[in-house]
């Protein structure tokens, strides 16, 4: 995914990351480079107090300049739209929740400076797949998130968020494509984000 | 003053001035200078409760200064803000400097309100529960499954239905993005870190305001040098700017007019004595005015001093008249001089005092101060001239013919002749000029014209408002009820209507206590609603089981709900948990009445809002509009006052000199007033209440000049000199006011200047024919 690629390049350029430079270069080289990515996601959220996971499925669209469309199809249909300055959900415009909001935006919206400034990053690159581990530096963020794991090949395939409270969210991405342009529906969704 | 005892009168004067000096010594030890713009406005004349509500509503905003440190990335912005925070804390100007939003307060509030969660429902949750309770469950699933649902997920254990989470979020309707605990705002080009400060005092002393101004300038430069941008706004900044401008103007006007007067007097008298005497008259007048004003009002406003500085010119009239009289006769002595000029001086003083008494009847504290200041200044200047000058002028004699005397004599002799030769053409011209000017004259009563902050300050304020739409408008609703229940009902009705208007985008947000705190009846209703729709219906149990809660957790929740039935949360307890902005909304209950204010943000359709005051117990309070309409009313009232002062002066003169002569004398102020008004029209100047007060001054001075010439008899040459000198000094003073950047001061100066020039031109035409009759 382009944003991961860009992130890695950014890490290299700034020399801020602690990951082995060679590994990051390799990973960056493997990632597909397009401004638009879309696909299906499968989210598996395990909350400590519930004896079964919250499972949701849907589609996502990433546009380098416009932001992210996160469309949940099951168990309830809902739409989440986010860019650098705005977050829209079924309940209307929301504040991006403290600290975590920034991470989410950074993951899906490409706010790379936030990730590199806020996390210690280590990585491994194997023949079939690569993996990155991000742990927050910020004290406030640490109270919410302990680590985040990212894994993929030419795309980001898998993302795991381990919360400090013990809840774990696993998101897998499938059927990723890189269309040259957005569909009318996607354009209309992004239109709602513009001020 | 038929008995002439120069030593005795001088002694009296000395005793009086000593008393004033002693009082002045005491006054100086107090904090006597008022700089707040609000102090100029009348405390609401209609109802004391509106005044109280207004005061409370303004309390926070009068002290609040908002700082936004901007940069290309949010981290840089936060960096600038952190640096700025240190600087602000070191300044010791603020009792609060908030950068990191204190999480402790939220946590404490959450804990304190949590036991009442089944009683506290926000309006939206109430509506959903009443009509589609299953929708609530759906929304919960949506939130929990959302990739940003971490906070809700964390709450789920304590609050499985998430109703308290909903209530808690509804308390802060404007959502702000937090990074590292700091509010970060964005306009898509830059990120801004927000810093809120609160000044220690609501009414800052001048030196503190100056420190604030310098601090803002310094910090702006600093952030700019670091590659960022700093936006600062707040009421104190506007006050600081006004105070700074006024201070500069006081020194410009004061120094300018003093210098001008010194040059004029030196050129005329070529002696130090008149100069010193004039200064003494002016100085004692100003000192007495200042001391008496501080004693009477406690504090004196900086704008009063601006007007006061211009008083120099008027106070000088008496001294000039006395001094110039010495040119009138070969064997002049102070005794003869005083005898000759005293009636004119006294009548002049009385007419001036009458004009200022008019100012004193306005409800504007600022104008009352100006009135007292001016009246006292003039009275004491007059007393100085009458009581002290005879002694100090003993043996005083000029042995030169000042050049200016030749000029004014020539002027006094030839100007009336020229006018009478061209009187037809001139009167036609004058009529057309006056008629045209009056035709174009349009009153403007907007109180905002009182302050003319620089465009940049306004632009910054607008920019901050668009980024951070949290500062409430100065318009608000005042809601009352006979008791708490009645008040609650009235406010709820208002909030419902406001919600509709909000959806129609008439405003962006509103804040009323009843929206957060349900009264005791409502709390019970809320509990019953939850019981009926969620708990007894089995909906909650079903939802919890489906979600994967253990059976023990479900049972525990049902049990907690059952045991909370009799909980009630009283308003004082709720208020104790709320932030300052919300606490400020409550005005309290007394003598069978409970009151609160409803704050509004981002008003775009004020018309729609004013309609809501038809609701029971609801009053729309628009301070600006109220004061503006007050201005309009008092402009009309002041016009009446002007007319009354005019009639009074005419009557007095008529009584003393006969009707025909009265009309002759009064023609000077009449033409001066008309020309002054016409000039305002032709030049498209601000025409408001304040011009009318300037016109009162023109009336007084016009009568003075008319009188002096009327009574000049064979001393027309020295009278002409006296009038010209005093007109020139007055022009120096008021002409300088016209350069003021404050609109009303400028308008005042312009009006008086136009009026005095007209009076100076008209006055010599008076009294020519009376020479024979005297």
JSON list of N, CA and C in Angstrom, two decimals, chain B residues 305-348:
[
{"chain": "B", "resi": 305, "resn": "UNK", "atom": "N", "xyz": [-10.47, 61.75, 29.92]},
{"chain": "B", "resi": 305, "resn": "UNK", "atom": "CA", "xyz": [-9.24, 62.54, 29.89]},
{"chain": "B", "resi": 305, "resn": "UNK", "atom": "C", "xyz": [-8.94, 63.06, 28.49]},
{"chain": "B", "resi": 306, "resn": "UNK", "atom": "N", "xyz": [-9.31, 62.25, 27.47]},
{"chain": "B", "resi": 306, "resn": "UNK", "atom": "CA", "xyz": [-9.10, 62.71, 26.10]},
{"chain": "B", "resi": 306, "resn": "UNK", "atom": "C", "xyz": [-9.92, 63.98, 25.86]},
{"chain": "B", "resi": 307, "resn": "UNK", "atom": "N", "xyz": [-11.21, 63.90, 26.25]},
{"chain": "B", "resi": 307, "resn": "UNK", "atom": "CA", "xyz": [-12.05, 65.09, 26.11]},
{"chain": "B", "resi": 307, "resn": "UNK", "atom": "C", "xyz": [-11.52, 66.20, 27.01]},
{"chain": "B", "resi": 308, "resn": "UNK", "atom": "N", "xyz": [-11.12, 65.79, 28.21]},
{"chain": "B", "resi": 308, "resn": "UNK", "atom": "CA", "xyz": [-10.63, 66.76, 29.19]},
{"chain": "B", "resi": 308, "resn": "UNK", "atom": "C", "xyz": [-9.44, 67.54, 28.67]},
{"chain": "B", "resi": 309, "resn": "UNK", "atom": "N", "xyz": [-8.56, 66.82, 27.95]},
{"chain": "B", "resi": 309, "resn": "UNK", "atom": "CA", "xyz": [-7.38, 67.49, 27.41]},
{"chain": "B", "resi": 309, "resn": "UNK", "atom": "C", "xyz": [-7.78, 68.63, 26.49]},
{"chain": "B", "resi": 310, "resn": "UNK", "atom": "N", "xyz": [-8.89, 68.43, 25.79]},
{"chain": "B", "resi": 310, "resn": "UNK", "atom": "CA", "xyz": [-9.34, 69.45, 24.86]},
{"chain": "B", "resi": 310, "resn": "UNK", "atom": "C", "xyz": [-9.97, 70.64, 25.59]},
{"chain": "B", "resi": 311, "resn": "UNK", "atom": "N", "xyz": [-10.28, 70.44, 26.85]},
{"chain": "B", "resi": 311, "resn": "UNK", "atom": "CA", "xyz": [-10.91, 71.49, 27.63]},
{"chain": "B", "resi": 311, "resn": "UNK", "atom": "C", "xyz": [-9.96, 72.68, 27.80]},
{"chain": "B", "resi": 312, "resn": "UNK", "atom": "N", "xyz": [-8.67, 72.38, 27.71]},
{"chain": "B", "resi": 312, "resn": "UNK", "atom": "CA", "xyz": [-7.66, 73.44, 27.80]},
{"chain": "B", "resi": 312, "resn": "UNK", "atom": "C", "xyz": [-8.08, 74.64, 26.96]},
{"chain": "B", "resi": 313, "resn": "UNK", "atom": "N", "xyz": [-8.53, 74.34, 25.75]},
{"chain": "B", "resi": 313, "resn": "UNK", "atom": "CA", "xyz": [-8.89, 75.42, 24.84]},
{"chain": "B", "resi": 313, "resn": "UNK", "atom": "C", "xyz": [-10.03, 76.27, 25.34]},
{"chain": "B", "resi": 314, "resn": "UNK", "atom": "N", "xyz": [-11.01, 75.66, 25.96]},
{"chain": "B", "resi": 314, "resn": "UNK", "atom": "CA", "xyz": [-12.18, 76.40, 26.42]},
{"chain": "B", "resi": 314, "resn": "UNK", "atom": "C", "xyz": [-11.85, 77.15, 27.71]},
{"chain": "B", "resi": 315, "resn": "UNK", "atom": "N", "xyz": [-11.13, 76.48, 28.58]},
{"chain": "B", "resi": 315, "resn": "UNK", "atom": "CA", "xyz": [-10.80, 77.10, 29.87]},
{"chain": "B", "resi": 315, "resn": "UNK", "atom": "C", "xyz": [-9.97, 78.35, 29.66]},
{"chain": "B", "resi": 316, "resn": "UNK", "atom": "N", "xyz": [-9.27, 78.36, 28.55]},
{"chain": "B", "resi": 316, "resn": "UNK", "atom": "CA", "xyz": [-8.40, 79.48, 28.23]},
{"chain": "B", "resi": 316, "resn": "UNK", "atom": "C", "xyz": [-9.18, 80.73, 27.85]},
{"chain": "B", "resi": 317, "resn": "UNK", "atom": "N", "xyz": [-10.44, 80.53, 27.39]},
{"chain": "B", "resi": 317, "resn": "UNK", "atom": "CA", "xyz": [-11.26, 81.66, 26.93]},
{"chain": "B", "resi": 317, "resn": "UNK", "atom": "C", "xyz": [-11.30, 82.79, 27.95]},
{"chain": "B", "resi": 318, "resn": "UNK", "atom": "N", "xyz": [-11.52, 82.45, 29.21]},
{"chain": "B", "resi": 318, "resn": "UNK", "atom": "CA", "xyz": [-11.71, 83.46, 30.25]},
{"chain": "B", "resi": 318, "resn": "UNK", "atom": "C", "xyz": [-10.43, 84.26, 30.45]},
{"chain": "B", "resi": 319, "resn": "UNK", "atom": "N", "xyz": [-9.33, 83.52, 30.54]},
{"chain": "B", "resi": 319, "resn": "UNK", "atom": "CA", "xyz": [-8.05, 84.19, 30.73]},
{"chain": "B", "resi": 319, "resn": "UNK", "atom": "C", "xyz": [-7.76, 85.13, 29.57]},
{"chain": "B", "resi": 320, "resn": "UNK", "atom": "N", "xyz": [-8.00, 84.63, 28.35]},
{"chain": "B", "resi": 320, "resn": "UNK", "atom": "CA", "xyz": [-7.74, 85.45, 27.16]},
{"chain": "B", "resi": 320, "resn": "UNK", "atom": "C", "xyz": [-8.54, 86.74, 27.19]},
{"chain": "B", "resi": 321, "resn": "UNK", "atom": "N", "xyz": [-9.81, 86.54, 27.55]},
{"chain": "B", "resi": 321, "resn": "UNK", "atom": "CA", "xyz": [-10.71, 87.68, 27.49]},
{"chain": "B", "resi": 321, "resn": "UNK", "atom": "C", "xyz": [-10.23, 88.78, 28.45]},
{"chain": "B", "resi": 322, "resn": "UNK", "atom": "N", "xyz": [-9.83, 88.34, 29.63]},
{"chain": "B", "resi": 322, "resn": "UNK", "atom": "CA", "xyz": [-9.34, 89.29, 30.64]},
{"chain": "B", "resi": 322, "resn": "UNK", "atom": "C", "xyz": [-8.06, 89.97, 30.14]},
{"chain": "B", "resi": 323, "resn": "UNK", "atom": "N", "xyz": [-7.14, 89.15, 29.69]},
{"chain": "B", "resi": 323, "resn": "UNK", "atom": "CA", "xyz": [-5.85, 89.68, 29.27]},
{"chain": "B", "resi": 323, "resn": "UNK", "atom": "C", "xyz": [-5.99, 90.62, 28.09]},
{"chain": "B", "resi": 324, "resn": "UNK", "atom": "N", "xyz": [-6.80, 90.22, 27.13]},
{"chain": "B", "resi": 324, "resn": "UNK", "atom": "CA", "xyz": [-6.93, 91.02, 25.91]},
{"chain": "B", "resi": 324, "resn": "UNK", "atom": "C", "xyz": [-7.63, 92.33, 26.19]},
{"chain": "B", "resi": 325, "resn": "UNK", "atom": "N", "xyz": [-8.43, 92.31, 27.25]},
{"chain": "B", "resi": 325, "resn": "UNK", "atom": "CA", "xyz": [-9.14, 93.53, 27.58]},
{"chain": "B", "resi": 325, "resn": "UNK", "atom": "C", "xyz": [-8.15, 94.66, 27.88]},
{"chain": "B", "resi": 326, "resn": "UNK", "atom": "N", "xyz": [-6.96, 94.28, 28.34]},
{"chain": "B", "resi": 326, "resn": "UNK", "atom": "CA", "xyz": [-5.98, 95.29, 28.71]},
{"chain": "B", "resi": 326, "resn": "UNK", "atom": "C", "xyz": [-5.52, 96.10, 27.49]},
{"chain": "B", "resi": 327, "resn": "UNK", "atom": "N", "xyz": [-5.76, 95.59, 26.30]},
{"chain": "B", "resi": 327, "resn": "UNK", "atom": "CA", "xyz": [-5.43, 96.35, 25.10]},
{"chain": "B", "resi": 327, "resn": "UNK", "atom": "C", "xyz": [-6.52, 97.37, 24.79]},
{"chain": "B", "resi": 328, "resn": "UNK", "atom": "N", "xyz": [-7.63, 97.26, 25.50]},
{"chain": "B", "resi": 328, "resn": "UNK", "atom": "CA", "xyz": [-8.83, 98.03, 25.13]},
{"chain": "B", "resi": 328, "resn": "UNK", "atom": "C", "xyz": [-8.76, 99.48, 25.59]},
{"chain": "B", "resi": 329, "resn": "UNK", "atom": "N", "xyz": [-7.97, 99.78, 26.57]},
{"chain": "B", "resi": 329, "resn": "UNK", "atom": "CA", "xyz": [-8.03, 101.12, 27.15]},
{"chain": "B", "resi": 329, "resn": "UNK", "atom": "C", "xyz": [-6.62, 101.58, 27.49]},
{"chain": "B", "resi": 330, "resn": "UNK", "atom": "N", "xyz": [-6.39, 102.84, 27.40]},
{"chain": "B", "resi": 330, "resn": "UNK", "atom": "CA", "xyz": [-5.04, 103.37, 27.64]},
{"chain": "B", "resi": 330, "resn": "UNK", "atom": "C", "xyz": [-4.63, 103.19, 29.11]},
{"chain": "B", "resi": 331, "resn": "UNK", "atom": "N", "xyz": [-5.50, 103.68, 30.02]},
{"chain": "B", "resi": 331, "resn": "UNK", "atom": "CA", "xyz": [-5.14, 103.60, 31.46]},
{"chain": "B", "resi": 331, "resn": "UNK", "atom": "C", "xyz": [-5.85, 102.42, 32.10]},
{"chain": "B", "resi": 332, "resn": "UNK", "atom": "N", "xyz": [-5.61, 101.27, 31.52]},
{"chain": "B", "resi": 332, "resn": "UNK", "atom": "CA", "xyz": [-6.28, 100.05, 31.97]},
{"chain": "B", "resi": 332, "resn": "UNK", "atom": "C", "xyz": [-5.72, 99.60, 33.32]},
{"chain": "B", "resi": 333, "resn": "UNK", "atom": "N", "xyz": [-6.56, 99.16, 34.21]},
{"chain": "B", "resi": 333, "resn": "UNK", "atom": "CA", "xyz": [-6.10, 98.44, 35.39]},
{"chain": "B", "resi": 333, "resn": "UNK", "atom": "C", "xyz": [-7.02, 97.27, 35.64]},
{"chain": "B", "resi": 334, "resn": "UNK", "atom": "N", "xyz": [-6.56, 96.28, 36.41]},
{"chain": "B", "resi": 334, "resn": "UNK", "atom": "CA", "xyz": [-7.34, 95.06, 36.56]},
{"chain": "B", "resi": 334, "resn": "UNK", "atom": "C", "xyz": [-8.75, 95.33, 37.09]},
{"chain": "B", "resi": 335, "resn": "UNK", "atom": "N", "xyz": [-8.86, 96.34, 37.96]},
{"chain": "B", "resi": 335, "resn": "UNK", "atom": "CA", "xyz": [-10.16, 96.62, 38.55]},
{"chain": "B", "resi": 335, "resn": "UNK", "atom": "C", "xyz": [-11.17, 97.02, 37.48]},
{"chain": "B", "resi": 336, "resn": "UNK", "atom": "N", "xyz": [-10.74, 97.95, 36.63]},
{"chain": "B", "resi": 336, "resn": "UNK", "atom": "CA", "xyz": [-11.64, 98.40, 35.56]},
{"chain": "B", "resi": 336, "resn": "UNK", "atom": "C", "xyz": [-11.92, 97.25, 34.59]},
{"chain": "B", "resi": 337, "resn": "UNK", "atom": "N", "xyz": [-10.85, 96.52, 34.30]},
{"chain": "B", "resi": 337, "resn": "UNK", "atom": "CA", "xyz": [-10.99, 95.41, 33.36]},
{"chain": "B", "resi": 337, "resn": "UNK", "atom": "C", "xyz": [-12.01, 94.40, 33.86]},
{"chain": "B", "resi": 338, "resn": "UNK", "atom": "N", "xyz": [-11.85, 94.02, 35.11]},
{"chain": "B", "resi": 338, "resn": "UNK", "atom": "CA", "xyz": [-12.75, 93.00, 35.66]},
{"chain": "B", "resi": 338, "resn": "UNK", "atom": "C", "xyz": [-14.18, 93.51, 35.64]},
{"chain": "B", "resi": 339, "resn": "UNK", "atom": "N", "xyz": [-14.34, 94.76, 36.00]},
{"chain": "B", "resi": 339, "resn": "UNK", "atom": "CA", "xyz": [-15.69, 95.33, 36.05]},
{"chain": "B", "resi": 339, "resn": "UNK", "atom": "C", "xyz": [-16.33, 95.24, 34.67]},
{"chain": "B", "resi": 340, "resn": "UNK", "atom": "N", "xyz": [-15.51, 95.49, 33.66]},
{"chain": "B", "resi": 340, "resn": "UNK", "atom": "CA", "xyz": [-16.06, 95.50, 32.32]},
{"chain": "B", "resi": 340, "resn": "UNK", "atom": "C", "xyz": [-16.38, 94.10, 31.81]},
{"chain": "B", "resi": 341, "resn": "UNK", "atom": "N", "xyz": [-15.47, 93.17, 32.06]},
{"chain": "B", "resi": 341, "resn": "UNK", "atom": "CA", "xyz": [-15.67, 91.84, 31.43]},
{"chain": "B", "resi": 341, "resn": "UNK", "atom": "C", "xyz": [-16.47, 90.88, 32.28]},
{"chain": "B", "resi": 342, "resn": "UNK", "atom": "N", "xyz": [-16.60, 91.18, 33.59]},
{"chain": "B", "resi": 342, "resn": "UNK", "atom": "CA", "xyz": [-17.24, 90.19, 34.47]},
{"chain": "B", "resi": 342, "resn": "UNK", "atom": "C", "xyz": [-18.65, 89.75, 34.00]},
{"chain": "B", "resi": 343, "resn": "UNK", "atom": "N", "xyz": [-19.52, 90.69, 33.61]},
{"chain": "B", "resi": 343, "resn": "UNK", "atom": "CA", "xyz": [-20.85, 90.22, 33.18]},
{"chain": "B", "resi": 343, "resn": "UNK", "atom": "C", "xyz": [-20.77, 89.25, 32.00]},
{"chain": "B", "resi": 344, "resn": "UNK", "atom": "N", "xyz": [-19.93, 89.60, 31.05]},
{"chain": "B", "resi": 344, "resn": "UNK", "atom": "CA", "xyz": [-19.79, 88.73, 29.87]},
{"chain": "B", "resi": 344, "resn": "UNK", "atom": "C", "xyz": [-19.22, 87.37, 30.26]},
{"chain": "B", "resi": 345, "resn": "UNK", "atom": "N", "xyz": [-18.16, 87.40, 31.09]},
{"chain": "B", "resi": 345, "resn": "UNK", "atom": "CA", "xyz": [-17.54, 86.14, 31.52]},
{"chain": "B", "resi": 345, "resn": "UNK", "atom": "C", "xyz": [-18.54, 85.27, 32.25]},
{"chain": "B", "resi": 346, "resn": "UNK", "atom": "N", "xyz": [-19.31, 85.92, 33.15]},
{"chain": "B", "resi": 346, "resn": "UNK", "atom": "CA", "xyz": [-20.25, 85.17, 33.98]},
{"chain": "B", "resi": 346, "resn": "UNK", "atom": "C", "xyz": [-21.36, 84.56, 33.14]},
{"chain": "B", "resi": 347, "resn": "UNK", "atom": "N", "xyz": [-21.89, 85.38, 32.25]},
{"chain": "B", "resi": 347, "resn": "UNK", "atom": "CA", "xyz": [-22.94, 84.85, 31.36]},
{"chain": "B", "resi": 347, "resn": "UNK", "atom": "C", "xyz": [-22.38, 83.70, 30.52]},
{"chain": "B", "resi": 348, "resn": "UNK", "atom": "N", "xyz": [-21.14, 83.90, 30.05]},
{"chain": "B", "resi": 348, "resn": "UNK", "atom": "CA", "xyz": [-20.49, 82.85, 29.25]},
{"chain": "B", "resi": 348, "resn": "UNK", "atom": "C", "xyz": [-20.35, 81.57, 30.06]}
]
